Coordinates of C-alpha atoms and ligand atoms in Angstrom, one line a residue:
X1 CA -3.4 0.0 33.5
X2 CA 0.1 -1.1 34.5
X3 CA 2.8 -0.2 31.9
X4 CA 3.1 -2.9 29.2
X5 CA 6.1 -5.3 29.0
X6 CA 6.8 -4.0 25.5
X7 CA 7.1 -0.3 26.5
X8 CA 10.7 0.7 26.1
X9 CA 10.8 2.0 29.7
X10 CA 9.4 -1.2 31.1
X11 CA 11.7 -3.4 29.0
X12 CA 14.8 -1.5 30.2
X13 CA 13.6 -1.8 33.7
X14 CA 13.1 -5.6 33.4
X15 CA 16.5 -6.0 31.7
X16 CA 18.3 -3.8 34.3
X17 CA 16.6 -5.5 37.5
X18 CA 17.5 -8.9 36.1
X19 CA 21.0 -7.8 34.8
X20 CA 20.1 -9.5 31.5
X21 CA 22.6 -9.6 28.8
X22 CA 21.2 -10.3 25.3
X23 CA 22.4 -13.6 23.7
X24 CA 23.3 -13.4 19.9
X25 CA 23.4 -17.2 19.8
X26 CA 19.7 -17.3 20.5
X27 CA 18.8 -14.5 18.1
X28 CA 17.4 -12.1 20.8
X29 CA 16.0 -8.9 19.6
X30 CA 13.1 -8.0 21.7
X31 CA 10.2 -6.0 20.3
X32 CA 9.7 -2.5 22.1
X33 CA 6.9 -1.2 20.1
X34 CA 3.2 -1.7 21.1
X35 CA 1.9 -0.5 17.7
X36 CA 3.8 -3.3 16.0
X37 CA 2.5 -5.8 18.7
X38 CA -1.0 -4.6 17.8
X39 CA -0.5 -5.3 14.1
X40 CA 0.7 -8.9 14.8
X41 CA -2.4 -9.6 17.0
X42 CA -4.7 -8.1 14.2
X43 CA -2.9 -9.9 11.3
X44 CA -3.3 -13.2 13.2
X45 CA -6.9 -12.5 13.7
X46 CA -6.6 -13.6 17.3
X47 CA -10.1 -14.0 19.0
X48 CA -11.1 -15.2 22.5
X49 CA -11.4 -18.9 21.5
X50 CA -7.9 -19.2 20.1
X51 CA -5.2 -21.3 21.3
X52 CA -1.8 -19.8 20.5
X53 CA 1.6 -21.2 20.4
X54 CA 4.4 -18.6 20.8
X55 CA 8.0 -19.5 19.8
X56 CA 10.5 -17.6 21.9
X57 CA 8.7 -15.3 24.2
X58 CA 11.7 -13.4 25.4
X59 CA 10.7 -11.3 28.5
X60 CA 7.1 -11.7 27.6
X61 CA 6.2 -8.7 25.5
X62 CA 4.1 -10.4 22.8
X63 CA 3.0 -13.1 25.3
X64 CA 1.2 -10.5 27.4
X65 CA -0.7 -9.2 24.3
X66 CA -1.6 -12.6 23.2
X67 CA -2.7 -13.5 26.8
X68 CA -5.0 -10.5 26.7
X69 CA -6.8 -11.6 23.6
X70 CA -6.6 -15.4 23.2
X71 CA -8.1 -18.2 25.3
X72 CA -4.7 -19.8 26.0
X73 CA -1.1 -19.2 25.2
X74 CA 1.5 -21.9 25.0
X75 CA 5.0 -20.2 25.1
X76 CA 8.2 -22.2 24.3
X77 CA 11.6 -20.5 25.4
X78 CA 15.1 -22.0 25.2
X79 CA 16.9 -19.6 27.3
X80 CA 16.9 -20.7 31.0
X81 CA 17.8 -17.2 32.3
X82 CA 14.5 -16.0 30.8
X83 CA 12.2 -18.6 32.6
X84 CA 12.2 -16.9 36.0
X85 CA 11.7 -13.5 34.3
X86 CA 8.7 -14.8 32.2
X87 CA 7.3 -16.4 35.3
X88 CA 7.4 -13.2 37.3
X89 CA 6.3 -11.0 34.3
X90 CA 3.3 -13.2 33.4
X91 CA 2.1 -14.2 36.9
X92 CA -1.2 -12.3 36.4
X93 CA -1.9 -14.5 33.3
X94 CA -3.3 -18.1 34.2
X95 CA -4.0 -18.7 30.5
X96 CA -0.2 -18.7 29.8
X97 CA 1.5 -22.1 29.9
X98 CA 5.4 -21.7 29.8
X99 CA 7.5 -24.5 28.4
X100 CA 11.3 -24.5 28.7
X101 CA 12.4 -26.2 25.6
X102 CA 14.3 -26.0 22.3
X103 CA 11.3 -25.6 19.8
X104 CA 13.3 -27.7 17.2
X105 CA 13.4 -30.6 19.7
X106 CA 10.0 -30.3 21.2
X107 CA 7.3 -32.8 20.3
X108 CA 4.7 -30.1 20.2
X109 CA 2.1 -32.6 18.9
X110 CA 2.5 -34.9 22.1
X111 CA 2.5 -31.6 24.3
X112 CA -0.8 -30.5 22.6
X113 CA -2.6 -33.9 22.9
X114 CA -1.4 -33.9 26.8
X115 CA -3.1 -30.4 27.3
X116 CA -6.3 -31.6 25.5
X117 CA -6.0 -29.1 22.6
X118 CA -8.3 -30.2 20.0
X119 CA -8.7 -27.3 17.6
X120 CA -6.2 -25.8 15.1
X121 CA -3.7 -23.7 16.7
X122 CA -2.4 -20.3 15.9
X123 CA 1.4 -19.9 15.8
X124 CA 2.8 -16.4 16.7
X125 CA 6.4 -15.4 16.9
X126 CA 9.0 -12.7 16.6
X127 CA 11.3 -15.6 15.4
X128 CA 14.9 -16.1 16.2
X129 CA 16.2 -15.3 12.7
X130 CA 19.0 -18.1 12.6
X131 CA 16.4 -20.7 12.6
X132 CA 13.4 -19.1 10.8
X133 CA 13.1 -21.7 7.9
X134 CA 13.6 -24.9 10.1
X135 CA 10.9 -23.7 12.6
X136 CA 8.3 -22.9 9.8
X137 CA 9.0 -26.1 7.8
X138 CA 9.0 -28.4 10.9
X139 CA 5.6 -26.9 11.9
X140 CA 4.1 -27.5 8.4
X141 CA 5.6 -30.9 8.0
X142 CA 4.7 -32.0 11.5
X143 CA 0.8 -32.3 10.5
X144 CA -0.3 -30.4 13.5
X145 CA -3.6 -28.7 12.7
X146 CA -2.7 -25.0 12.0
X147 CA -5.0 -22.1 11.4
X148 CA -2.3 -19.7 10.8
X149 CA 1.3 -18.7 11.5
X150 CA 1.8 -15.1 11.9
X151 CA 5.6 -14.4 12.2
X152 CA 8.2 -11.7 12.3
X153 CA 11.2 -12.7 10.0
X154 CA 13.7 -10.7 8.3
X155 CA 12.1 -8.6 5.4
X156 CA 14.1 -10.5 2.6
X157 CA 13.0 -13.7 3.7
X158 CA 9.4 -12.6 4.1
X159 CA 9.8 -11.4 0.4
X160 CA 11.0 -14.8 -0.7
X161 CA 8.2 -16.5 1.1
X162 CA 5.6 -14.5 -0.7
X163 CA 7.2 -14.4 -4.2
X164 CA 5.6 -15.7 -7.5
X165 CA 7.2 -17.1 -10.5
X166 CA 9.6 -15.0 -12.7
X167 CA 10.4 -12.6 -9.8
X168 CA 14.0 -12.3 -8.5
X169 CA 12.8 -13.4 -4.9
X170 CA 11.0 -16.5 -6.2
X171 CA 12.9 -19.8 -5.1
X172 CA 12.7 -23.1 -3.2
X173 CA 11.5 -21.4 0.0
X174 CA 8.6 -19.7 -1.9
X175 CA 7.4 -23.0 -3.3
X176 CA 8.0 -24.9 0.1
X177 CA 5.9 -22.3 2.0
X178 CA 3.1 -22.0 -0.8
X179 CA 2.7 -25.9 -0.8
X180 CA 1.2 -25.4 2.6
X181 CA -0.1 -22.0 3.0
X182 CA -1.2 -18.7 1.5
X183 CA 1.5 -16.2 2.2
X184 CA 1.0 -12.4 2.8
X185 CA 3.2 -9.8 4.1
X186 CA 1.2 -7.9 6.7
X187 CA 3.5 -5.2 7.9
X188 CA 7.2 -3.9 7.4
X189 CA 8.8 -3.2 10.8
X190 CA 11.9 -0.8 11.0
X191 CA 14.9 -1.6 13.1
X192 CA 14.2 0.8 15.9
X193 CA 11.3 -1.3 17.0
X194 CA 13.6 -3.7 18.5
X195 CA 16.1 -3.9 21.3
X196 CA 19.0 -4.4 20.5
X197 CA 18.5 -3.0 17.0
X198 CA 18.8 -5.8 14.3
X199 CA 21.2 -5.1 11.4
X200 CA 18.3 -5.8 8.8
X201 CA 14.8 -4.7 8.4
X202 CA 11.8 -7.0 9.4
X203 CA 8.5 -7.8 8.2
X204 CA 5.4 -9.7 9.5
X205 CA 4.2 -12.4 7.3
X206 CA 1.1 -14.3 7.8
X207 CA 0.8 -17.9 6.5
X208 CA -2.8 -19.3 6.3
X209 CA -2.8 -23.0 6.1
X210 CA -4.6 -24.6 3.5
X211 CA -7.1 -27.3 4.3
X212 CA -6.3 -29.0 1.0
X213 CA -3.0 -28.8 -0.6
X214 CA -2.9 -26.7 -3.7
X215 CA -1.4 -29.2 -5.8
X216 CA -0.8 -32.9 -5.6
X217 CA 2.2 -34.7 -6.9
X218 CA 2.3 -38.4 -6.8
X219 CA 5.8 -38.4 -5.4
X220 CA 6.0 -35.3 -3.2
X221 CA 9.7 -36.0 -2.3
X222 CA 10.5 -36.0 -6.1
X223 CA 8.7 -32.7 -6.7
X224 CA 10.8 -31.1 -3.9
X225 CA 13.9 -32.6 -5.4
X226 CA 13.0 -31.1 -8.8
X227 CA 12.4 -27.6 -7.0
X228 CA 15.8 -28.1 -5.2
X229 CA 17.6 -28.9 -8.5
X230 CA 15.9 -26.0 -10.3
X231 CA 16.9 -23.4 -7.8
X232 CA 20.3 -24.8 -7.0
X233 CA 21.4 -23.6 -10.4
X234 CA 18.7 -21.1 -11.3
X235 CA 20.6 -19.5 -14.2
X236 CA 20.8 -22.9 -16.0
X237 CA 18.1 -24.4 -18.1
X238 CA 15.9 -26.8 -16.0
X239 CA 16.7 -29.7 -17.9
X240 CA 20.4 -29.5 -17.3
X241 CA 19.9 -28.7 -13.7
X242 CA 17.6 -31.7 -13.2
X243 CA 20.2 -34.0 -15.2
X244 CA 23.0 -32.7 -12.9
X245 CA 21.3 -33.1 -9.5
X246 CA 22.6 -36.0 -7.6
X247 CA 19.4 -37.0 -6.0
X248 CA 17.6 -37.6 -9.3
X249 CA 18.4 -40.0 -12.1
X250 CA 16.8 -38.3 -15.2
X251 CA 18.9 -37.4 -18.2
X252 CA 18.4 -34.2 -20.2
X253 CA 16.5 -35.7 -23.0
X254 CA 13.9 -37.3 -20.8
X255 CA 13.3 -33.9 -18.8
X256 CA 13.2 -32.2 -22.2
X257 CA 10.5 -34.6 -23.4
X258 CA 8.6 -34.4 -20.1
X259 CA 8.6 -30.6 -20.4
X260 CA 7.4 -30.7 -24.0
X261 CA 4.6 -33.0 -23.0
X262 CA 3.5 -30.3 -20.6
X263 CA 3.6 -27.7 -23.4
X264 CA 6.7 -26.1 -21.9
X265 CA 9.9 -25.2 -23.8
X266 CA 12.8 -27.7 -23.4
X267 CA 15.0 -24.9 -22.7
X268 CA 12.8 -23.2 -19.9
X269 CA 14.6 -22.3 -16.6
X270 CA 13.1 -23.6 -13.3
X271 CA 12.4 -20.0 -11.9
X272 CA 9.7 -19.7 -14.7
X273 CA 7.7 -22.7 -13.3
X274 CA 4.8 -22.5 -11.0
X275 CA 4.0 -24.9 -8.2
X276 CA 1.4 -26.6 -10.3
X277 CA 3.9 -26.9 -13.2
X278 CA 6.6 -28.6 -10.8
X279 CA 4.0 -31.2 -9.7
X280 CA 2.9 -31.8 -13.3
X281 CA 6.6 -32.2 -14.3
X282 CA 7.2 -34.7 -11.6
X283 CA 4.2 -36.9 -12.7
X284 CA 5.1 -36.6 -16.3
X285 CA 8.7 -37.9 -15.5
X286 CA 7.2 -40.7 -13.6
X287 CA 4.9 -41.6 -16.6
X288 CA 7.9 -41.5 -19.1
X289 CA 9.9 -43.7 -16.6
X290 CA 7.2 -46.3 -16.5
X291 CA 6.9 -46.2 -20.2
X292 CA 10.6 -46.6 -20.7
X293 CA 10.8 -49.6 -18.4
Ligands
SAM301 N1 9.2 -12.7 21.6 C1 10.1 -11.9 22.1 C2 10.0 -10.3 21.7 O1 9.4 -10.2 20.7 O2 10.3 -9.5 22.3 C3 11.5 -12.3 21.9 C4 11.9 -12.5 20.3 S1 13.6 -12.8 20.2 C5 13.7 -12.3 18.4 C6 13.6 -14.5 19.9 C7 13.3 -15.4 21.1 O3 13.5 -16.9 20.8 C8 14.3 -15.3 22.2 O4 13.7 -15.1 23.5 C9 15.2 -16.5 22.1 O5 15.8 -16.8 23.5 C10 14.2 -17.4 21.7 N2 14.7 -18.6 21.1 C11 15.9 -18.9 20.3 N3 16.0 -20.0 19.8 C12 14.9 -20.9 20.4 C13 14.6 -22.2 20.2 N4 15.3 -22.9 19.5 N5 13.5 -22.5 21.0 C14 12.8 -21.7 21.6 N6 13.2 -20.2 21.8 C15 14.1 -20.0 21.0

């Protein structure tokens, strides 16, 4: 078998032949560890019927492994210098479709329809760390049918996505992600698995999309405003944080009454509430508002 793109020797050869300089702006840290690539493929449970979307293929290290295991790979890369390199490196894989675009500006849904993709996709990426959260949230909010998202992110971000109430890592990101998916850290990845070496440790996290959302607030936007208020001032009592939050118009007494109606202390901090409790609080505030009107 020919040497894999991800092997350190092959990666160096490709970079030198193309006189490629890494771009910090695009968060370029290429994977050079085949063992880690194997872990990603297994974590995502990639099988021969799967349609994968890869964000930021770089020189094609992960793309090549995906192409070997999946039915089809759609790879979206922003850096125009990488397009000819990818075309050459992946020439033997007719099941790879390359899209030259900024993922955040791409209408992926339209693209999938155009390609006749009908089943839920798997998203795989060693994400550019400067836009990790916008990419993940855009995918969830797009309503595109997703089986799972298996992505390399900064370890600290992975911990926040997976965290539960009462822990130091628990925050608005935990709740935003857990509203859409079950989050599980699948592997911790040291800096020396990348070229160039990043400053922080990384982790592979798998987000298995829920078919049904785990909670249902009548006003989803309000629930997320309550969450933002709670974690914007996480050391304060929740009733104060909500009363101070510009996007919401509830005074402290009303929030305290809603909390008590839910059997919670009026002095509670937001970091102690579960997603279910934020949804219930949002509904309880609506009910009190209706009663007061
Ligand atoms: N997948 C490759 C690997 O694992 O070796 C490269 C990963 S590197 C961390 C991130 C990749 O995302 C780079 O190729 C970078 O050019 C690309 N990228 C950065 N911003 C992007 C965006 N907005 N849309 C699409 N690709 C982007």
